[in-house]
Structures are given as C-alpha cells and as structure tokens.
Short mmCIF file of C-alpha atoms in Angstrom, two decimals:
data_model
loop_
_atom_site.label_atom_id
_atom_site.label_comp_id
_atom_site.label_asym_id
_atom_site.label_seq_id
_atom_site.Cartn_x
_atom_site.Cartn_y
_atom_site.Cartn_z
CA UNK A 1 -4.85 18.53 4.28
CA UNK A 2 -3.89 21.76 3.36
CA UNK A 3 -1.51 23.78 5.52
CA UNK A 4 -0.07 23.79 8.85
CA UNK A 5 3.57 22.42 6.45
CA UNK A 6 6.25 22.53 8.35
CA UNK A 7 8.30 20.13 5.80
CA UNK A 8 8.31 19.93 2.19
CA UNK A 9 9.82 17.75 -0.47
CA UNK A 10 9.57 17.15 -3.83
CA UNK A 11 10.31 13.64 -5.57
CA UNK A 12 11.28 13.04 -9.79
CA UNK A 13 8.65 13.70 -11.99
CA UNK A 14 7.49 10.65 -13.21
CA UNK A 15 8.05 8.54 -10.37
CA UNK A 16 5.34 5.91 -8.97
CA UNK A 17 2.47 7.35 -7.16
CA UNK A 18 2.31 4.42 -4.52
CA UNK A 19 5.96 4.57 -3.87
CA UNK A 20 5.87 8.65 -2.71
CA UNK A 21 3.15 8.12 -0.85
CA UNK A 22 4.75 5.26 1.28
CA UNK A 23 7.71 7.01 1.33
CA UNK A 24 5.51 9.97 2.66
CA UNK A 25 3.93 8.34 5.02
CA UNK A 26 7.00 6.78 5.85
CA UNK A 27 8.67 10.49 7.03
CA UNK A 28 5.84 11.41 9.12
CA UNK A 29 6.42 8.45 10.72
CA UNK A 30 10.03 8.81 11.50
CA UNK A 31 9.74 12.45 12.83
CA UNK A 32 8.89 13.09 16.08
CA UNK A 33 7.41 16.55 15.20
CA UNK A 34 5.07 15.01 12.66
CA UNK A 35 1.07 14.45 13.27
CA UNK A 36 -0.37 13.84 9.53
CA UNK A 37 0.82 13.95 6.17
CA UNK A 38 -0.12 14.83 2.70
CA UNK A 39 1.20 13.23 -0.94
CA UNK A 40 0.39 15.69 -3.39
CA UNK A 41 0.42 13.78 -6.92
CA UNK A 42 2.07 15.38 -9.98
CA UNK A 43 0.20 17.92 -11.94
CA UNK A 44 0.89 21.13 -13.94
CA UNK A 45 3.00 22.71 -13.10
CA UNK A 46 4.58 20.92 -9.93
CA UNK A 47 6.45 17.50 -9.60
CA UNK A 48 5.03 15.27 -7.18
CA UNK A 49 5.76 16.65 -3.69
CA UNK A 50 5.58 15.55 0.03
CA UNK A 51 4.68 18.31 2.97
CA UNK A 52 4.53 16.91 6.39
CA UNK A 53 2.16 18.70 9.20
CA UNK A 54 2.69 19.98 12.79
CA UNK A 55 -0.55 19.88 13.03
CA UNK A 56 -3.84 18.34 11.98
CA UNK A 57 -6.03 20.80 9.48
CA UNK A 58 -9.22 19.81 8.89
CA UNK A 59 -9.89 17.23 6.59
CA UNK A 60 -11.07 18.00 2.78
CA UNK A 61 -11.51 15.39 -0.07
CA UNK A 62 -9.06 16.08 -2.98
CA UNK A 63 -8.37 13.56 -6.21
CA UNK A 64 -4.80 15.74 -6.16
CA UNK A 65 -3.95 14.06 -2.73
CA UNK A 66 -3.01 11.34 -0.04
CA UNK A 67 -3.04 11.81 3.11
CA UNK A 68 -2.33 10.21 6.58
CA UNK A 69 -2.43 11.03 10.14
CA UNK A 70 -0.80 9.65 12.95
CA UNK A 71 -1.48 8.34 16.54
CA UNK A 72 0.59 7.77 19.33
CA UNK A 73 3.13 7.77 16.94
CA UNK A 74 1.73 5.38 14.05
CA UNK A 75 0.18 6.62 10.92
CA UNK A 76 -3.39 5.61 10.16
CA UNK A 77 -4.91 4.65 7.01
CA UNK A 78 -7.50 2.38 4.92
CA UNK A 79 -5.18 0.55 2.31
CA UNK A 80 -7.30 -1.57 -0.75
CA UNK A 81 -4.09 -3.31 -2.40
CA UNK A 82 -4.97 -3.33 -5.92
CA UNK A 83 -2.05 -5.42 -7.06
CA UNK A 84 -3.26 -8.80 -7.99
CA UNK A 85 -6.27 -6.98 -9.82
CA UNK A 86 -6.67 -6.28 -13.10
CA UNK A 87 -8.67 -4.38 -15.12
CA UNK A 88 -9.30 -0.07 -15.25
CA UNK A 89 -8.86 1.81 -12.33
CA UNK A 90 -5.58 2.41 -10.83
CA UNK A 91 -2.88 -0.16 -9.76
CA UNK A 92 -1.12 -1.01 -6.64
CA UNK A 93 -2.57 0.98 -3.10
CA UNK A 94 -5.99 2.59 -2.84
CA UNK A 95 -6.15 4.55 0.24
CA UNK A 96 -7.62 6.73 2.38
CA UNK A 97 -6.68 8.81 6.15
CA UNK A 98 -8.45 7.17 8.89
CA UNK A 99 -8.50 9.45 11.31
CA UNK A 100 -8.45 7.97 15.19
CA UNK A 101 -9.99 9.65 18.01
CA UNK A 102 -8.10 9.21 21.58
CA UNK A 103 -11.30 7.77 22.65
CA UNK A 104 -11.11 4.98 20.25
CA UNK A 105 -10.04 1.73 21.56
CA UNK A 106 -11.14 -0.81 18.85
CA UNK A 107 -11.13 -0.24 14.79
CA UNK A 108 -14.64 -1.30 13.07
CA UNK A 109 -14.37 -2.56 9.83
CA UNK A 110 -16.66 -3.25 7.35
CA UNK A 111 -15.48 -4.73 3.81
CA UNK A 112 -18.24 -5.27 0.97
CA UNK A 113 -17.28 -7.34 -2.22
CA UNK A 114 -18.84 -8.92 -5.00
CA UNK A 115 -17.89 -9.79 -7.79
CA UNK A 116 -15.82 -6.68 -9.13
CA UNK A 117 -15.79 -3.51 -6.67
CA UNK A 118 -14.54 -3.71 -2.93
CA UNK A 119 -15.64 -1.22 -0.45
CA UNK A 120 -13.51 -0.84 2.91
CA UNK A 121 -15.27 1.03 5.83
CA UNK A 122 -13.75 2.29 8.74
CA UNK A 123 -15.28 3.27 11.85
CA UNK A 124 -19.02 3.51 10.42
CA UNK A 125 -17.85 5.77 7.85
CA UNK A 126 -14.81 7.85 9.24
CA UNK A 127 -13.84 6.32 5.85
CA UNK A 128 -14.20 4.66 3.10
CA UNK A 129 -12.42 3.32 0.51
CA UNK A 130 -13.91 1.96 -2.82
CA UNK A 131 -12.42 0.11 -5.77
CA UNK A 132 -12.72 -2.07 -9.04
CA UNK A 133 -11.07 -5.34 -8.69
CA UNK A 134 -10.74 -7.44 -11.53
CA UNK A 135 -9.09 -11.40 -9.67
CA UNK A 136 -8.51 -14.06 -11.61
CA UNK A 137 -9.27 -17.20 -9.68
CA UNK A 138 -5.90 -17.65 -8.09
CA UNK A 139 -6.07 -14.52 -6.48
CA UNK A 140 -9.93 -13.88 -5.18
CA UNK A 141 -9.83 -13.35 -1.02
CA UNK A 142 -9.65 -10.81 1.16
CA UNK A 143 -7.00 -10.73 3.61
CA UNK A 144 -6.32 -8.21 6.80
CA UNK A 145 -2.70 -7.03 7.55
CA UNK A 146 -1.25 -4.72 10.46
CA UNK A 147 1.98 -3.02 9.74
CA UNK A 148 2.14 -1.58 12.88
CA UNK A 149 3.68 -2.86 15.73
CA UNK A 150 0.79 -3.10 18.15
CA UNK A 151 -1.07 -6.10 18.47
CA UNK A 152 -4.59 -6.69 17.23
CA UNK A 153 -6.81 -9.17 18.15
CA UNK A 154 -9.87 -9.54 16.11
CA UNK A 155 -12.84 -9.31 17.83
CA UNK A 156 -15.51 -10.43 15.89
CA UNK A 157 -15.54 -11.38 12.40
CA UNK A 158 -19.12 -12.09 10.60
CA UNK A 159 -18.97 -13.13 6.47
CA UNK A 160 -22.56 -13.04 5.03
CA UNK A 161 -23.51 -14.66 1.73
CA UNK A 162 -24.84 -11.47 -0.99
CA UNK A 163 -27.71 -12.85 -3.07
CA UNK A 164 -28.13 -11.59 -6.60
CA UNK A 165 -29.59 -8.17 -6.85
CA UNK A 166 -31.48 -9.30 -10.13
CA UNK A 167 -35.30 -10.53 -9.58
CA UNK A 168 -36.28 -12.88 -11.89
#
C-alpha cells in the first residue's frame, strides 16, 4: 500500500522476513494512529523496512511487500502457516491483507486443500492466499486460529472430499 506513511523504520539487512512482518504488524496494532502497515522486503538498494500508515490507501498487488489493515484496533490478515511443510516455496508464514468493512459482522472463509496445495479465500474473494504445501503424514491437518482478543464463534463448517481430476 503506497503512500500515507506517518512512520518508517528499517530492519537489519539479512533479517528474517516473517519476523519483520510480524513486528511491523505488531507496531501498527500498538499505535492508535496506525490504520494500516506495509512491510517492504529487502531489495537493491534498500534494507527491509516497515511503513505505518494513518489513512487507508487503495489496495495494490505487489510481490515486494506484505501489508495489513486494522479494524477496531485489530490488524487483519489472512495467513497460511508453512512452518511444518517441506518442498519448495517460502518457509514460515504466507500472508495477504484482509480488509474488513464496518458492515462485516461475520468472516466467510473457504479453504481448499489437496495433496500439495492450499488455498484460503476470505470474504468471498476479498483476500486469498495460495501456497504449495508438502506435509509429512504426522503434520497433515488444517486448523483455524484467532490471535485477536475477540471471541470467535464458528457458525457453520462444511467438509467435502474432493474426487480425483483424472478421468479413467
């Protein structure tokens, strides 16, 4: 999310992206003025950095950054935890901003899982994370976690088995 920065700070070169993005999100959550944040990954010629924002700019897709917003003082993001997966792709957390509207009273979440992919879709496509996963048998599973302070109630949960896409 470009623009509207009221505070920027750098991280050390070579520092871990997941830790930095978590720290940037936490800084926003701790400051009343902050409504959104952007963590910019390291790249030539700059070090990784965090930008805190006092207004919500238009959303824009970019591979250089991870961003999030706050609603009622809470930072909102959709996250897939890859710490127990193997194979290629980024280790750790894969995030996408999850902008919530003041009229949102429920969170709609659809999670599609097959042998090596997971796709999490929130608010009917407002936010989406897709990632390769390669869990071993002891780590196969899906969990939903709320890191906020509000009580979350699962209103409904439907689980479907997917058939093979291969035609015999």
